[in-house]
Coordinates of N, CA and C in Angstrom, one line a residue:
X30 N -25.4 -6.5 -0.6 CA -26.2 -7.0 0.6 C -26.0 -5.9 1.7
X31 N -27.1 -5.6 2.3 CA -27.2 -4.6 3.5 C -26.8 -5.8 4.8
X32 N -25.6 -5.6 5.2 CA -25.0 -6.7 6.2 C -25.1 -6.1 7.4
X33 N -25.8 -5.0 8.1 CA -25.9 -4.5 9.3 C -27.4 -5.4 9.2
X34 N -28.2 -5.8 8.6 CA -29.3 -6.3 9.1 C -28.7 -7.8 9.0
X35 N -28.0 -8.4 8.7 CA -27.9 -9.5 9.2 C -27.3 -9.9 10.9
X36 N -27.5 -8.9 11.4 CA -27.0 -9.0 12.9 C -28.2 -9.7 13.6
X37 N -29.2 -8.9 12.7 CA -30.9 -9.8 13.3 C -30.8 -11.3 13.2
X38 N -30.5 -11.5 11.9 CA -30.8 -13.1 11.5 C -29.3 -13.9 11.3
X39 N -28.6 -13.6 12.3 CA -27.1 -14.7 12.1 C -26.9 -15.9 11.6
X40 N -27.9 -16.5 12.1 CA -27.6 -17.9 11.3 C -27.8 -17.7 9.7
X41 N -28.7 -16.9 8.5 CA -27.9 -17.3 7.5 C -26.8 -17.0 6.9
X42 N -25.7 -16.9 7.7 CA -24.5 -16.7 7.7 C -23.1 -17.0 7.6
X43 N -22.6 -17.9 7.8 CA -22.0 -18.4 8.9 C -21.0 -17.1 9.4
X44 N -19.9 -16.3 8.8 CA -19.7 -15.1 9.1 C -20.7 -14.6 10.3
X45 N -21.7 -14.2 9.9 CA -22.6 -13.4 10.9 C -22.5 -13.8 12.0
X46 N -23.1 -15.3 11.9 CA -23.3 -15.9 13.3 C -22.4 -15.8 14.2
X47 N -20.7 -16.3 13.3 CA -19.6 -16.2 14.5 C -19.7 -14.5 15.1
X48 N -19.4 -13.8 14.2 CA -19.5 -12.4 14.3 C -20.3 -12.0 15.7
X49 N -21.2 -12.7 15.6 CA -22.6 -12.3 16.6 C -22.1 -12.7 18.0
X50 N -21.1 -14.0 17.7 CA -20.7 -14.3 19.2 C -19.8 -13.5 20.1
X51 N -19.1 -12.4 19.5 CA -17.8 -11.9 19.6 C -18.7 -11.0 20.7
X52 N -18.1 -11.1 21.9 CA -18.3 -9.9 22.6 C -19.3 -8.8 22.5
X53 N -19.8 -8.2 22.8 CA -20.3 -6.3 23.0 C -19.0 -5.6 23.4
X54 N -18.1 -4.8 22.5 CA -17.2 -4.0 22.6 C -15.3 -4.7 22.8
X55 N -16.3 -6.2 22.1 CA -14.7 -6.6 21.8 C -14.0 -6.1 21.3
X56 N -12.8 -7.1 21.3 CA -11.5 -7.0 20.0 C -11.8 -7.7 19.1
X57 N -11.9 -7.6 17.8 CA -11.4 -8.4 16.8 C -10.4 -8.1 15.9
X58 N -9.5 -9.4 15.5 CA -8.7 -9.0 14.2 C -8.9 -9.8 13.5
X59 N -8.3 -9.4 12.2 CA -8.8 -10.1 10.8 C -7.5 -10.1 10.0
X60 N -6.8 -11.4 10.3 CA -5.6 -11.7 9.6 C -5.4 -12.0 8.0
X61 N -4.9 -11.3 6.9 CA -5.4 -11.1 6.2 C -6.1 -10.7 5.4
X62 N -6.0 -9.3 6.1 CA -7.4 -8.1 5.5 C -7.5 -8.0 4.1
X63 N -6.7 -7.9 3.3 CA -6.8 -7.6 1.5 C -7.0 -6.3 2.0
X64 N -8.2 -6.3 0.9 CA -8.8 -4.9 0.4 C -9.4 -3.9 1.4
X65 N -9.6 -4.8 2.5 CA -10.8 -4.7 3.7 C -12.5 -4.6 3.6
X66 N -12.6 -5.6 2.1 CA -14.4 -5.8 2.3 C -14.6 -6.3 3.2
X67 N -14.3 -7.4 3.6 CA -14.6 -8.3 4.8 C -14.5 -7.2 5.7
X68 N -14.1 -6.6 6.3 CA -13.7 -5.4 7.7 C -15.1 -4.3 7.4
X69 N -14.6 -4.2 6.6 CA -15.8 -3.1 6.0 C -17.1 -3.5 6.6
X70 N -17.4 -5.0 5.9 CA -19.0 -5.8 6.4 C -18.7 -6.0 8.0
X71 N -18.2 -6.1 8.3 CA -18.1 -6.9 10.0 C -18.4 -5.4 10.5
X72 N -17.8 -4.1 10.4 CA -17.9 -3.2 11.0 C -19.3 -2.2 10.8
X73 N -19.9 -2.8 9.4 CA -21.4 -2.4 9.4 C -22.1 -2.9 10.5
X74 N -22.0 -4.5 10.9 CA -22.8 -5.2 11.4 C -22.9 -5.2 12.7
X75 N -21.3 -5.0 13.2 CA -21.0 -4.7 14.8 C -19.9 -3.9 14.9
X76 N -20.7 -2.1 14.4 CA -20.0 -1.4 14.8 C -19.3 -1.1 16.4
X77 N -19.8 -1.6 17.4 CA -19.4 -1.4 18.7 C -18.0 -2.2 18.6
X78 N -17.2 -2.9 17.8 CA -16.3 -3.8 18.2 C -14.9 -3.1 18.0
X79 N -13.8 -3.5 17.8 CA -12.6 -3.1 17.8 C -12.0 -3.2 17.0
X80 N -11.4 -3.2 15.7 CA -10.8 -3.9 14.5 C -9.4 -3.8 14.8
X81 N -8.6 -4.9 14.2 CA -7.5 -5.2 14.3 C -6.7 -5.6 12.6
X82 N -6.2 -5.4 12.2 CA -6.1 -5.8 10.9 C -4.7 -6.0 10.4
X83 N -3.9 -7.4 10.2 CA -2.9 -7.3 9.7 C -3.2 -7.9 8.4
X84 N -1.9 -7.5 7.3 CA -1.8 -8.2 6.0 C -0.4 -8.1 5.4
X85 N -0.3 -8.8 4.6 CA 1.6 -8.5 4.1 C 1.1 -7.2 3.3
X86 N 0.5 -7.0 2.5 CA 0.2 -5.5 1.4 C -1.2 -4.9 2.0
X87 N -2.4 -5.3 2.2 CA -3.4 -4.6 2.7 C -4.0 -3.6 2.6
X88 N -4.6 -2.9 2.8 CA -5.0 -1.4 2.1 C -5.6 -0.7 3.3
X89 N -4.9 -0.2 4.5 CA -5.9 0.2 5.7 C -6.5 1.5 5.5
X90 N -5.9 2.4 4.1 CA -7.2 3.6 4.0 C -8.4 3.2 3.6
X91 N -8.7 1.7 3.6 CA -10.0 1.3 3.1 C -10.5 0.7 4.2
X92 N -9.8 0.6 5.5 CA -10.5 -0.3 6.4 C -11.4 0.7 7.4
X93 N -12.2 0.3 8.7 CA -12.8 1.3 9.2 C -12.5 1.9 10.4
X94 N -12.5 3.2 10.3 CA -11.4 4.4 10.5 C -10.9 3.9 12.2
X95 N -11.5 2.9 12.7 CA -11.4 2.7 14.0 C -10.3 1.2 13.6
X96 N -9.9 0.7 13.0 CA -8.8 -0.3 12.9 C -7.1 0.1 13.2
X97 N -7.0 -0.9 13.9 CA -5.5 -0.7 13.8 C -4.6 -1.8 12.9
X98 N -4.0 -1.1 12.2 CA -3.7 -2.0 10.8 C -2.3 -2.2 11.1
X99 N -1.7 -3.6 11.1 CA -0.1 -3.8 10.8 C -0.2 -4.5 9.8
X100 N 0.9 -3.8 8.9 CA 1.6 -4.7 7.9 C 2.7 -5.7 8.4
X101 N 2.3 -6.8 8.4 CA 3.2 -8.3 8.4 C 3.1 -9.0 7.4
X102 N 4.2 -10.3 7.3 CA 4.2 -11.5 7.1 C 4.1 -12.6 7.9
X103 N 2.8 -13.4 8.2 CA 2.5 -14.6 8.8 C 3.5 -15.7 8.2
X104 N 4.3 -15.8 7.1 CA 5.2 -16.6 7.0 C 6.8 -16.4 7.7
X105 N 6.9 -15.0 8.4 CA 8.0 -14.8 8.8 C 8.0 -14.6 10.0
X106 N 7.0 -13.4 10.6 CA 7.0 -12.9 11.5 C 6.0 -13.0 12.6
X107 N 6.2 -12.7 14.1 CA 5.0 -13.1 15.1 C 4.1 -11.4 14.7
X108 N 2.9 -11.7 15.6 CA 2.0 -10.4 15.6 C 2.3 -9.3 16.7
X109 N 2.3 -8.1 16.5 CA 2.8 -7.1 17.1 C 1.9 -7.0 19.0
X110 N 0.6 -7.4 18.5 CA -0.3 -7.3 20.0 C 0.1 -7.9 21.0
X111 N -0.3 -7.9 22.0 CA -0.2 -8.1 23.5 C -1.5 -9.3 23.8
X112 N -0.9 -10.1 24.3 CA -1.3 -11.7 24.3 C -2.7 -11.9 25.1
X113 N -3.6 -12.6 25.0 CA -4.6 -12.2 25.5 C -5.5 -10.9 25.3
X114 N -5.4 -10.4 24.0 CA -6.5 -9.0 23.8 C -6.7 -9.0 23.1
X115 N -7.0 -10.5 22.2 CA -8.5 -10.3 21.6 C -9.4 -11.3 21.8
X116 N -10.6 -11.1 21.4 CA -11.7 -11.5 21.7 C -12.3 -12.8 20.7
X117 N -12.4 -12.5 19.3 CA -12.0 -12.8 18.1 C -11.1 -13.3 17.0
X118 N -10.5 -13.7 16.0 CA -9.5 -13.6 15.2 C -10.1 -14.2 14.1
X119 N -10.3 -13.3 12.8 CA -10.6 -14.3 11.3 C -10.1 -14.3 10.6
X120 N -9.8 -15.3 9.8 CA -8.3 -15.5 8.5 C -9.2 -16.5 7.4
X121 N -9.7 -15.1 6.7 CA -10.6 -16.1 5.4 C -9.7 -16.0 3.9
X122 N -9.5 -17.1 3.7 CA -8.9 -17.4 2.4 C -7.2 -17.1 2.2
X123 N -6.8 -17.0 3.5 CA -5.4 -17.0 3.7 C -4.4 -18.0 3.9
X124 N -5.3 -19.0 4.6 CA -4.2 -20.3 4.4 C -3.6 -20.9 3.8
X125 N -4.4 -21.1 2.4 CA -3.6 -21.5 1.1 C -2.4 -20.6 1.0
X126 N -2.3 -19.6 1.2 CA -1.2 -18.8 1.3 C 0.4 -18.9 2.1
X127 N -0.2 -19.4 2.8 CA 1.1 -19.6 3.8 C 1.9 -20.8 3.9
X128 N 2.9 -20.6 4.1 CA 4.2 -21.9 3.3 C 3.7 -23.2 4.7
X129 N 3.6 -22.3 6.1 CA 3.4 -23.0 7.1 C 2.3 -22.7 7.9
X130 N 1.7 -23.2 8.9 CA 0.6 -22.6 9.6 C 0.3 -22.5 10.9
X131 N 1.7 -23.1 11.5 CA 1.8 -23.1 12.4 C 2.4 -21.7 13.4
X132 N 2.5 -20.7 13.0 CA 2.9 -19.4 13.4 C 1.6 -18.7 13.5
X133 N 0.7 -19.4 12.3 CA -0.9 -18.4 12.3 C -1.9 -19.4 13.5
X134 N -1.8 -20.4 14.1 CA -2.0 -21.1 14.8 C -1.5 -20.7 16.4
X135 N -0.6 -20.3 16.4 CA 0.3 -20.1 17.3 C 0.1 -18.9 17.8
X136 N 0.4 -18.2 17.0 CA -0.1 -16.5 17.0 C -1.5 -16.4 17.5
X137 N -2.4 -17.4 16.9 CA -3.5 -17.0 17.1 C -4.1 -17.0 19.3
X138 N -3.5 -18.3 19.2 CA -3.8 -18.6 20.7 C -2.9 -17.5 22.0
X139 N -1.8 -17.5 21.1 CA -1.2 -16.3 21.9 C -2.7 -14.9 22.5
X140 N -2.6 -14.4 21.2 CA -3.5 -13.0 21.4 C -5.0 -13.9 21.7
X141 N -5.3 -14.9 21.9 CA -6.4 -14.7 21.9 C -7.1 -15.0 24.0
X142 N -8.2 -14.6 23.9 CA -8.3 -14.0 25.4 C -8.6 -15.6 25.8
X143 N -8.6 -16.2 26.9 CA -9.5 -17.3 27.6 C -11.1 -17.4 26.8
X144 N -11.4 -18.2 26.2 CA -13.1 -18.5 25.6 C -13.2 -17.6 24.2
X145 N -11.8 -16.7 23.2 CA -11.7 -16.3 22.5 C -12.2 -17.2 21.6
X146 N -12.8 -16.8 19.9 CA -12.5 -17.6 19.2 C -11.8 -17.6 17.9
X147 N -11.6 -18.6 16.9 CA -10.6 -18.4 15.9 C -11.3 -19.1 14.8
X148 N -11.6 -18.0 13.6 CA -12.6 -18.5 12.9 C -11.7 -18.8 11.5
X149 N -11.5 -20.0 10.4 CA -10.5 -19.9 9.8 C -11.7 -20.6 8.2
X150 N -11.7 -20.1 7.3 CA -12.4 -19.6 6.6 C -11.6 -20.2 4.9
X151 N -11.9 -21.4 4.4 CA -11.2 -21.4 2.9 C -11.9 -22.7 2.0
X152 N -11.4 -22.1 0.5 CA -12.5 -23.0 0.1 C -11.9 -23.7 -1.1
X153 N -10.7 -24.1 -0.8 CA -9.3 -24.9 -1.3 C -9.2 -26.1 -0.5
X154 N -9.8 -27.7 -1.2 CA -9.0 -28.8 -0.4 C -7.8 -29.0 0.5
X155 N -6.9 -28.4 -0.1 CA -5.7 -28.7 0.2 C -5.3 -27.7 1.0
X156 N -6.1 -26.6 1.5 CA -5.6 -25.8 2.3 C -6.3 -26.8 3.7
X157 N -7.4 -27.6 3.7 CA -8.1 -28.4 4.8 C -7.3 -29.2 5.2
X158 N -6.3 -29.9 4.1 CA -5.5 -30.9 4.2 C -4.3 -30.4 4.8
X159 N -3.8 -29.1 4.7 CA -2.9 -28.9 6.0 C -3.5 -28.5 7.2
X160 N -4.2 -28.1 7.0 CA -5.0 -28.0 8.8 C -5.1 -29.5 9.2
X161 N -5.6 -30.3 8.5 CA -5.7 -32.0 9.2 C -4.4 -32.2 9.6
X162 N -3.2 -32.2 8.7 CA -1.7 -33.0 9.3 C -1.5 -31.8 10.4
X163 N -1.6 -30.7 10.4 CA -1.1 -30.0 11.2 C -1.7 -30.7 12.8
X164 N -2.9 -30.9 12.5 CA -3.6 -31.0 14.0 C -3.3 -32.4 14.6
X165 N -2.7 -33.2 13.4 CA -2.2 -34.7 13.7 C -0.9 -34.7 14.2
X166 N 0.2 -33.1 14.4 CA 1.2 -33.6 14.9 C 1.5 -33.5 16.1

């Protein structure tokens, strides 16, 4: 898929769309980079933005050459940024991953700016069902 032309038509997306909301010359980070396809597509689409990229293993010679990549653990450790600087934050298919979620929760509101957003992305029941108890406690 040629994903810089989805910047025209955001809504068939949902990716896109959020993407679309993010600032002109935001920050974004992407918790849970993997491989960096996901980075790769967001940085076709809205080259003007800022990439941020953490992962426990991640691969940052594959992300785009303007990322700043930390290697962490969201099950142990806080995020290295400075609170309030970013604009964005997406964590697709990471949840199920994590023993707790409350650090990736936490973390996230930390760094993220006043009217930021936090896009959380999975397609595991039971990763939904900790996001429910979590938000019930």
């Amino acid at each position: 898929m040629n994903w810089k032309w989805l910047k025209l038509v955001p809504w068939i997306d949902t990716r896109s769309l959020y993407l679309s909301r993010t600032p002109h010359g935001g920050n974004l980070l992407d918790v849970g980079s993997s491989d960096g396809e996901t980075l790769r597509h967001f940085h076709e689409m809205r080259p003007d933005l800022c990439f941020f990229a953490t992962d426990i293993e991640g691969k940052p010679e594959a992300y785009p050459s303007n990322c700043c990549f930390h290697r962490g653990d969201l099950n142990k450790e806080s995020l290295p940024w400075e609170d309030a600087t970013l604009d964005t934050i997406t964590c697709m298919h990471l949840v199920e991953h994590l023993d707790r979620l409350d650090l990736l929760l936490a973390e996230s509101f930390r760094l993220l700016k006043p009217g930021g957003q936090l896009y959380i992305e999975t397609t595991r029941s039971y990763s939904c069902k900790k996001l429910l108890k979590l938000s019930r406690v």
